[in-house]
Amino acid sequence: MPVIAIIGAGPGLGAAVARRFGREGFSIALIARNQTKLDAMAAELAASGFTARAYAADVLTPASLEAALARAEAELGAITVLQYSPLPSRDYLKPVLEMTPELALEALQFSALGLIHSARAVLPAMRAAGSGSIILINGGTSVKARAGFAGTSVAFPAESAYGEMLHDALSDEGIRVSQLVIPGGIPQLQLANGIDGVADRIWDLHAVAGPFRTMLIPLEDGRE
């Protein structure tokens, strides 16, 4: 079975994506910090007939993140799709005049370096297979900086730059690297098909080759 690893799996978008890929025959590796919550998510997915496992890891601790991905590969098989979508700390949403070097560094570790460690963990198997997808989920500050969201305005563009470079470097190898920009909280955006519609868009990013960046809605229509 193909495998999707969802880094930053939670009861909202992560669960919706897990169900969407599960319906396509994927096994699901759920990765986030809280083992208890992950176990509950995995149990709910299993009750619906999906194969799901829970692996606790912190994206700020590269060794734990790499160990979780290695365990997922050992137990479920080579990872076919990596979704990198950890929810940024509210500390990263402080005004720019409150930004400290320490906070900026942590935000960069959370977004850009976490993605780099994750991608390097899964790419050897993807390149050997000649297929796979890496999907970044980011907010609107990945496209346009906002002084009131200083941490993500620094970190998301760095994550995006790395993802776009991977997109260009790997496109000829059958590996798709893409980014979905969601400019605001999904419930506040009042989307016609809600969170399941967003999961459908993420499935399409894996299933159909396209540009690196996709906007869920126009940036000016967002509520971030």
PDB file of C-alpha atoms in Angstrom:
ATOM      1  CA  MET A   1       0.000   0.000   0.000  1.00  0.00           C
ATOM      2  CA  PRO A   2       1.187   3.557  -0.623  1.00  0.00           C
ATOM      3  CA  VAL A   3       1.803   5.601   2.511  1.00  0.00           C
ATOM      4  CA  ILE A   4       1.117   9.214   3.433  1.00  0.00           C
ATOM      5  CA  ALA A   5       2.953  10.756   6.374  1.00  0.00           C
ATOM      6  CA  ILE A   6       1.178  13.808   7.802  1.00  0.00           C
ATOM      7  CA  ILE A   7       3.484  15.952   9.922  1.00  0.00           C
ATOM      8  CA  GLY A   8       1.375  18.154  12.138  1.00  0.00           C
ATOM      9  CA  ALA A   9      -1.589  15.774  12.051  1.00  0.00           C
ATOM     10  CA  GLY A  10      -4.571  17.081  13.981  1.00  0.00           C
ATOM     11  CA  PRO A  11      -8.346  16.593  14.178  1.00  0.00           C
ATOM     12  CA  GLY A  12      -9.067  19.184  11.489  1.00  0.00           C
ATOM     13  CA  LEU A  13      -7.200  19.241   8.184  1.00  0.00           C
ATOM     14  CA  GLY A  14      -4.878  16.380   9.096  1.00  0.00           C
ATOM     15  CA  ALA A  15      -7.801  14.046   9.774  1.00  0.00           C
ATOM     16  CA  ALA A  16      -9.586  15.153   6.592  1.00  0.00           C
ATOM     17  CA  VAL A  17      -6.480  14.487   4.495  1.00  0.00           C
ATOM     18  CA  ALA A  18      -6.017  11.120   6.197  1.00  0.00           C
ATOM     19  CA  ARG A  19      -9.559  10.114   5.264  1.00  0.00           C
ATOM     20  CA  ARG A  20      -9.152  11.384   1.687  1.00  0.00           C
ATOM     21  CA  PHE A  21      -5.946   9.480   1.064  1.00  0.00           C
ATOM     22  CA  GLY A  22      -7.257   6.483   2.983  1.00  0.00           C
ATOM     23  CA  ARG A  23     -10.121   6.223   0.508  1.00  0.00           C
ATOM     24  CA  GLU A  24      -7.503   6.019  -2.239  1.00  0.00           C
ATOM     25  CA  GLY A  25      -5.896   2.999  -0.569  1.00  0.00           C
ATOM     26  CA  PHE A  26      -3.146   4.760   1.381  1.00  0.00           C
ATOM     27  CA  SER A  27      -1.848   3.753   4.770  1.00  0.00           C
ATOM     28  CA  ILE A  28      -1.535   6.758   7.068  1.00  0.00           C
ATOM     29  CA  ALA A  29       1.305   7.785   9.380  1.00  0.00           C
ATOM     30  CA  LEU A  30       0.141  10.458  11.814  1.00  0.00           C
ATOM     31  CA  ILE A  31       2.980  12.569  13.246  1.00  0.00           C
ATOM     32  CA  ALA A  32       2.624  15.274  15.884  1.00  0.00           C
ATOM     33  CA  ARG A  33       3.766  15.958  19.435  1.00  0.00           C
ATOM     34  CA  ASN A  34       0.963  14.396  21.501  1.00  0.00           C
ATOM     35  CA  GLN A  35       0.960  10.593  21.426  1.00  0.00           C
ATOM     36  CA  THR A  36      -2.388  10.314  23.239  1.00  0.00           C
ATOM     37  CA  LYS A  37      -4.202  12.529  20.743  1.00  0.00           C
ATOM     38  CA  LEU A  38      -2.545  10.755  17.831  1.00  0.00           C
ATOM     39  CA  ASP A  39      -3.574   7.363  19.191  1.00  0.00           C
ATOM     40  CA  ALA A  40      -7.181   8.561  19.373  1.00  0.00           C
ATOM     41  CA  MET A  41      -7.020   9.793  15.761  1.00  0.00           C
ATOM     42  CA  ALA A  42      -5.504   6.512  14.602  1.00  0.00           C
ATOM     43  CA  ALA A  43      -8.239   4.563  16.413  1.00  0.00           C
ATOM     44  CA  GLU A  44     -10.973   6.642  14.737  1.00  0.00           C
ATOM     45  CA  LEU A  45      -9.426   6.064  11.330  1.00  0.00           C
ATOM     46  CA  ALA A  46      -9.046   2.345  12.003  1.00  0.00           C
ATOM     47  CA  ALA A  47     -12.713   2.174  13.019  1.00  0.00           C
ATOM     48  CA  SER A  48     -13.535   3.560   9.566  1.00  0.00           C
ATOM     49  CA  GLY A  49     -11.528   0.809   7.912  1.00  0.00           C
ATOM     50  CA  PHE A  50      -8.281   2.684   7.271  1.00  0.00           C
ATOM     51  CA  THR A  51      -4.744   1.617   8.189  1.00  0.00           C
ATOM     52  CA  ALA A  52      -3.289   4.310  10.441  1.00  0.00           C
ATOM     53  CA  ARG A  53      -0.427   4.488  12.937  1.00  0.00           C
ATOM     54  CA  ALA A  54       0.586   7.223  15.380  1.00  0.00           C
ATOM     55  CA  TYR A  55       4.146   8.481  15.890  1.00  0.00           C
ATOM     56  CA  ALA A  56       4.926  11.238  18.381  1.00  0.00           C
ATOM     57  CA  ALA A  57       7.636  13.699  17.338  1.00  0.00           C
ATOM     58  CA  ASP A  58       8.494  17.378  17.690  1.00  0.00           C
ATOM     59  CA  VAL A  59       9.577  19.223  14.546  1.00  0.00           C
ATOM     60  CA  LEU A  60      11.897  21.320  16.730  1.00  0.00           C
ATOM     61  CA  THR A  61      13.767  18.125  17.645  1.00  0.00           C
ATOM     62  CA  PRO A  62      15.157  16.735  14.373  1.00  0.00           C
ATOM     63  CA  ALA A  63      16.177  13.383  15.865  1.00  0.00           C
ATOM     64  CA  SER A  64      12.625  12.649  17.028  1.00  0.00           C
ATOM     65  CA  LEU A  65      11.192  13.695  13.666  1.00  0.00           C
ATOM     66  CA  GLU A  66      13.601  11.530  11.707  1.00  0.00           C
ATOM     67  CA  ALA A  67      13.009   8.608  14.086  1.00  0.00           C
ATOM     68  CA  ALA A  68       9.241   8.888  13.625  1.00  0.00           C
ATOM     69  CA  LEU A  69       9.559   8.842   9.838  1.00  0.00           C
ATOM     70  CA  ALA A  70      11.927   5.865  10.027  1.00  0.00           C
ATOM     71  CA  ARG A  71       9.473   3.947  12.234  1.00  0.00           C
ATOM     72  CA  ALA A  72       6.622   4.742   9.876  1.00  0.00           C
ATOM     73  CA  GLU A  73       8.618   3.456   6.923  1.00  0.00           C
ATOM     74  CA  ALA A  74       9.616   0.296   8.803  1.00  0.00           C
ATOM     75  CA  GLU A  75       6.041  -0.464   9.877  1.00  0.00           C
ATOM     76  CA  LEU A  76       3.976   0.759   6.921  1.00  0.00           C
ATOM     77  CA  GLY A  77       6.369   0.862   3.981  1.00  0.00           C
ATOM     78  CA  ALA A  78       8.186   3.546   2.032  1.00  0.00           C
ATOM     79  CA  ILE A  79       6.506   6.939   2.304  1.00  0.00           C
ATOM     80  CA  THR A  80       4.813   7.924  -0.943  1.00  0.00           C
ATOM     81  CA  VAL A  81       3.488  11.322   0.147  1.00  0.00           C
ATOM     82  CA  LEU A  82       4.844  13.666   2.802  1.00  0.00           C
ATOM     83  CA  GLN A  83       2.555  16.452   3.975  1.00  0.00           C
ATOM     84  CA  TYR A  84       4.386  19.065   6.036  1.00  0.00           C
ATOM     85  CA  SER A  85       1.753  21.061   7.902  1.00  0.00           C
ATOM     86  CA  PRO A  86       2.620  21.632  11.568  1.00  0.00           C
ATOM     87  CA  LEU A  87       0.568  24.454  13.088  1.00  0.00           C
ATOM     88  CA  PRO A  88       2.828  27.373  14.057  1.00  0.00           C
ATOM     89  CA  SER A  89       2.963  28.505  17.667  1.00  0.00           C
ATOM     90  CA  ARG A  90       1.032  31.665  18.502  1.00  0.00           C
ATOM     91  CA  ASP A  91       4.389  33.071  19.622  1.00  0.00           C
ATOM     92  CA  TYR A  92       5.311  33.290  15.931  1.00  0.00           C
ATOM     93  CA  LEU A  93       2.374  35.658  15.360  1.00  0.00           C
ATOM     94  CA  LYS A  94       3.792  38.524  17.401  1.00  0.00           C
ATOM     95  CA  PRO A  95       4.317  42.026  15.961  1.00  0.00           C
ATOM     96  CA  VAL A  96       7.629  42.669  14.255  1.00  0.00           C
ATOM     97  CA  LEU A  97       8.831  45.071  16.956  1.00  0.00           C
ATOM     98  CA  GLU A  98       8.523  42.242  19.477  1.00  0.00           C
ATOM     99  CA  MET A  99      10.529  39.825  17.327  1.00  0.00           C
ATOM    100  CA  THR A 100      13.708  38.570  18.962  1.00  0.00           C
ATOM    101  CA  PRO A 101      16.568  36.679  17.310  1.00  0.00           C
ATOM    102  CA  GLU A 102      15.703  33.670  19.458  1.00  0.00           C
ATOM    103  CA  LEU A 103      12.076  33.658  18.336  1.00  0.00           C
ATOM    104  CA  ALA A 104      13.039  34.111  14.688  1.00  0.00           C
ATOM    105  CA  LEU A 105      15.457  31.189  14.950  1.00  0.00           C
ATOM    106  CA  GLU A 106      12.820  28.958  16.509  1.00  0.00           C
ATOM    107  CA  ALA A 107      10.301  29.883  13.813  1.00  0.00           C
ATOM    108  CA  LEU A 108      12.853  29.027  11.132  1.00  0.00           C
ATOM    109  CA  GLN A 109      13.639  25.718  12.834  1.00  0.00           C
ATOM    110  CA  PHE A 110       9.918  24.939  13.010  1.00  0.00           C
ATOM    111  CA  SER A 111       9.122  25.708   9.384  1.00  0.00           C
ATOM    112  CA  ALA A 112      12.186  25.589   7.144  1.00  0.00           C
ATOM    113  CA  LEU A 113      14.576  23.281   8.990  1.00  0.00           C
ATOM    114  CA  GLY A 114      11.812  20.897   9.997  1.00  0.00           C
ATOM    115  CA  LEU A 115      10.865  20.525   6.345  1.00  0.00           C
ATOM    116  CA  ILE A 116      14.480  20.014   5.311  1.00  0.00           C
ATOM    117  CA  HIS A 117      14.991  17.224   7.848  1.00  0.00           C
ATOM    118  CA  SER A 118      11.708  15.603   6.828  1.00  0.00           C
ATOM    119  CA  ALA A 119      12.380  15.810   3.098  1.00  0.00           C
ATOM    120  CA  ARG A 120      15.871  14.375   3.450  1.00  0.00           C
ATOM    121  CA  ALA A 121      14.417  11.457   5.397  1.00  0.00           C
ATOM    122  CA  VAL A 122      11.877  10.467   2.734  1.00  0.00           C
ATOM    123  CA  LEU A 123      13.574  11.469  -0.520  1.00  0.00           C
ATOM    124  CA  PRO A 124      15.965   8.505  -0.873  1.00  0.00           C
ATOM    125  CA  ALA A 125      13.054   6.062  -1.174  1.00  0.00           C
ATOM    126  CA  MET A 126      11.074   8.400  -3.426  1.00  0.00           C
ATOM    127  CA  ARG A 127      14.028   8.902  -5.762  1.00  0.00           C
ATOM    128  CA  ALA A 128      14.676   5.162  -5.874  1.00  0.00           C
ATOM    129  CA  ALA A 129      11.022   4.597  -6.806  1.00  0.00           C
ATOM    130  CA  GLY A 130      10.943   7.487  -9.289  1.00  0.00           C
ATOM    131  CA  SER A 131       7.728   8.836  -7.774  1.00  0.00           C
ATOM    132  CA  GLY A 132       6.298  10.558  -4.730  1.00  0.00           C
ATOM    133  CA  SER A 133       5.008  13.881  -3.459  1.00  0.00           C
ATOM    134  CA  ILE A 134       6.017  16.438  -0.860  1.00  0.00           C
ATOM    135  CA  ILE A 135       3.235  18.878  -0.030  1.00  0.00           C
ATOM    136  CA  LEU A 136       3.683  22.036   2.033  1.00  0.00           C
ATOM    137  CA  ILE A 137       0.709  23.684   3.730  1.00  0.00           C
ATOM    138  CA  ASN A 138       1.295  27.346   4.577  1.00  0.00           C
ATOM    139  CA  GLY A 139      -0.574  30.511   5.455  1.00  0.00           C
ATOM    140  CA  GLY A 140      -0.694  33.740   3.513  1.00  0.00           C
ATOM    141  CA  THR A 141       2.508  35.095   5.078  1.00  0.00           C
ATOM    142  CA  SER A 142       4.389  32.655   2.869  1.00  0.00           C
ATOM    143  CA  VAL A 143       3.405  34.977   0.005  1.00  0.00           C
ATOM    144  CA  LYS A 144       3.166  38.414   1.643  1.00  0.00           C
ATOM    145  CA  ALA A 145       4.776  39.478   4.908  1.00  0.00           C
ATOM    146  CA  ARG A 146       2.595  40.966   7.638  1.00  0.00           C
ATOM    147  CA  ALA A 147       4.064  43.037  10.445  1.00  0.00           C
ATOM    148  CA  GLY A 148       1.654  41.519  12.938  1.00  0.00           C
ATOM    149  CA  PHE A 149       2.733  37.963  12.091  1.00  0.00           C
ATOM    150  CA  ALA A 150       6.477  38.435  12.275  1.00  0.00           C
ATOM    151  CA  GLY A 151       7.608  34.871  12.959  1.00  0.00           C
ATOM    152  CA  THR A 152       5.741  33.214  10.108  1.00  0.00           C
ATOM    153  CA  SER A 153       6.550  36.163   7.833  1.00  0.00           C
ATOM    154  CA  VAL A 154      10.216  35.283   8.324  1.00  0.00           C
ATOM    155  CA  ALA A 155       9.940  31.488   8.404  1.00  0.00           C
ATOM    156  CA  PHE A 156       7.274  30.606   5.831  1.00  0.00           C
ATOM    157  CA  PRO A 157       9.136  32.275   2.924  1.00  0.00           C
ATOM    158  CA  ALA A 158      12.262  30.287   3.818  1.00  0.00           C
ATOM    159  CA  GLU A 159      10.239  27.077   3.849  1.00  0.00           C
ATOM    160  CA  SER A 160       8.644  28.069   0.543  1.00  0.00           C
ATOM    161  CA  ALA A 161      12.006  28.799  -1.059  1.00  0.00           C
ATOM    162  CA  TYR A 162      13.333  25.370  -0.135  1.00  0.00           C
ATOM    163  CA  GLY A 163      10.174  23.713  -1.399  1.00  0.00           C
ATOM    164  CA  GLU A 164      10.284  25.584  -4.693  1.00  0.00           C
ATOM    165  CA  MET A 165      13.919  24.625  -5.222  1.00  0.00           C
ATOM    166  CA  LEU A 166      13.017  20.988  -4.572  1.00  0.00           C
ATOM    167  CA  HIS A 167      10.163  21.319  -7.065  1.00  0.00           C
ATOM    168  CA  ASP A 168      12.566  22.473  -9.756  1.00  0.00           C
ATOM    169  CA  ALA A 169      15.294  19.969  -8.889  1.00  0.00           C
ATOM    170  CA  LEU A 170      13.051  16.891  -8.722  1.00  0.00           C
ATOM    171  CA  SER A 171      10.445  17.480 -11.426  1.00  0.00           C
ATOM    172  CA  ASP A 172      12.339  15.365 -13.945  1.00  0.00           C
ATOM    173  CA  GLU A 173      12.505  12.460 -11.463  1.00  0.00           C
ATOM    174  CA  GLY A 174       8.753  12.010 -11.154  1.00  0.00           C
ATOM    175  CA  ILE A 175       8.583  13.590  -7.690  1.00  0.00           C
ATOM    176  CA  ARG A 176       6.087  16.390  -7.174  1.00  0.00           C
ATOM    177  CA  VAL A 177       6.818  19.120  -4.653  1.00  0.00           C
ATOM    178  CA  SER A 178       4.001  21.585  -4.157  1.00  0.00           C
ATOM    179  CA  GLN A 179       2.605  24.151  -1.767  1.00  0.00           C
ATOM    180  CA  LEU A 180      -0.983  24.938  -0.868  1.00  0.00           C
ATOM    181  CA  VAL A 181      -1.390  28.434   0.573  1.00  0.00           C
ATOM    182  CA  ILE A 182      -4.392  28.831   2.882  1.00  0.00           C
ATOM    183  CA  PRO A 183      -4.716  32.526   3.781  1.00  0.00           C
ATOM    184  CA  GLY A 184      -6.609  32.152   7.038  1.00  0.00           C
ATOM    185  CA  GLY A 185      -8.217  29.615   9.333  1.00  0.00           C
ATOM    186  CA  ILE A 186     -10.308  27.158   7.325  1.00  0.00           C
ATOM    187  CA  PRO A 187     -13.508  27.568   9.408  1.00  0.00           C
ATOM    188  CA  GLN A 188     -13.339  31.364   9.049  1.00  0.00           C
ATOM    189  CA  LEU A 189     -12.968  31.144   5.271  1.00  0.00           C
ATOM    190  CA  GLN A 190     -16.475  29.651   4.937  1.00  0.00           C
ATOM    191  CA  LEU A 191     -15.515  27.430   1.997  1.00  0.00           C
ATOM    192  CA  ALA A 192     -18.307  25.794   0.026  1.00  0.00           C
ATOM    193  CA  ASN A 193     -17.103  22.241   0.701  1.00  0.00           C
ATOM    194  CA  GLY A 194     -15.394  22.996   3.985  1.00  0.00           C
ATOM    195  CA  ILE A 195     -12.396  21.084   5.154  1.00  0.00           C
ATOM    196  CA  ASP A 196     -13.137  18.069   2.955  1.00  0.00           C
ATOM    197  CA  GLY A 197     -12.853  20.322  -0.074  1.00  0.00           C
ATOM    198  CA  VAL A 198      -9.394  21.381   1.078  1.00  0.00           C
ATOM    199  CA  ALA A 199      -8.433  17.715   1.438  1.00  0.00           C
ATOM    200  CA  ASP A 200      -9.611  17.164  -2.138  1.00  0.00           C
ATOM    201  CA  ARG A 201      -7.314  19.962  -3.306  1.00  0.00           C
ATOM    202  CA  ILE A 202      -4.405  18.349  -1.483  1.00  0.00           C
ATOM    203  CA  TRP A 203      -5.169  15.014  -3.142  1.00  0.00           C
ATOM    204  CA  ASP A 204      -5.081  16.772  -6.514  1.00  0.00           C
ATOM    205  CA  LEU A 205      -1.627  18.199  -5.748  1.00  0.00           C
ATOM    206  CA  HIS A 206      -0.388  14.631  -5.387  1.00  0.00           C
ATOM    207  CA  ALA A 207      -2.353  13.138  -8.270  1.00  0.00           C
ATOM    208  CA  VAL A 208      -1.840  15.777 -10.957  1.00  0.00           C
ATOM    209  CA  ALA A 209       1.423  17.506 -11.889  1.00  0.00           C
ATOM    210  CA  GLY A 210       1.273  21.276 -11.675  1.00  0.00           C
ATOM    211  CA  PRO A 211       3.062  24.425 -10.551  1.00  0.00           C
ATOM    212  CA  PHE A 212       4.790  24.657  -7.211  1.00  0.00           C
ATOM    213  CA  ARG A 213       2.323  27.058  -5.568  1.00  0.00           C
ATOM    214  CA  THR A 214      -1.458  26.806  -5.455  1.00  0.00           C
ATOM    215  CA  MET A 215      -3.611  29.384  -3.688  1.00  0.00           C
ATOM    216  CA  LEU A 216      -6.677  27.872  -2.026  1.00  0.00           C
ATOM    217  CA  ILE A 217      -8.386  31.238  -2.496  1.00  0.00           C
ATOM    218  CA  PRO A 218      -6.990  34.600  -3.630  1.00  0.00           C
ATOM    219  CA  LEU A 219      -4.760  36.157  -0.990  1.00  0.00           C
ATOM    220  CA  GLU A 220      -6.917  39.280  -0.806  1.00  0.00           C
ATOM    221  CA  ASP A 221      -9.940  37.147   0.093  1.00  0.00           C
ATOM    222  CA  GLY A 222      -8.190  35.589   3.069  1.00  0.00           C
ATOM    223  CA  ARG A 223      -8.739  36.304   6.749  1.00  0.00           C
ATOM    224  CA  GLU A 224      -5.260  35.835   8.134  1.00  0.00           C
TER     225      GLU A 224
END
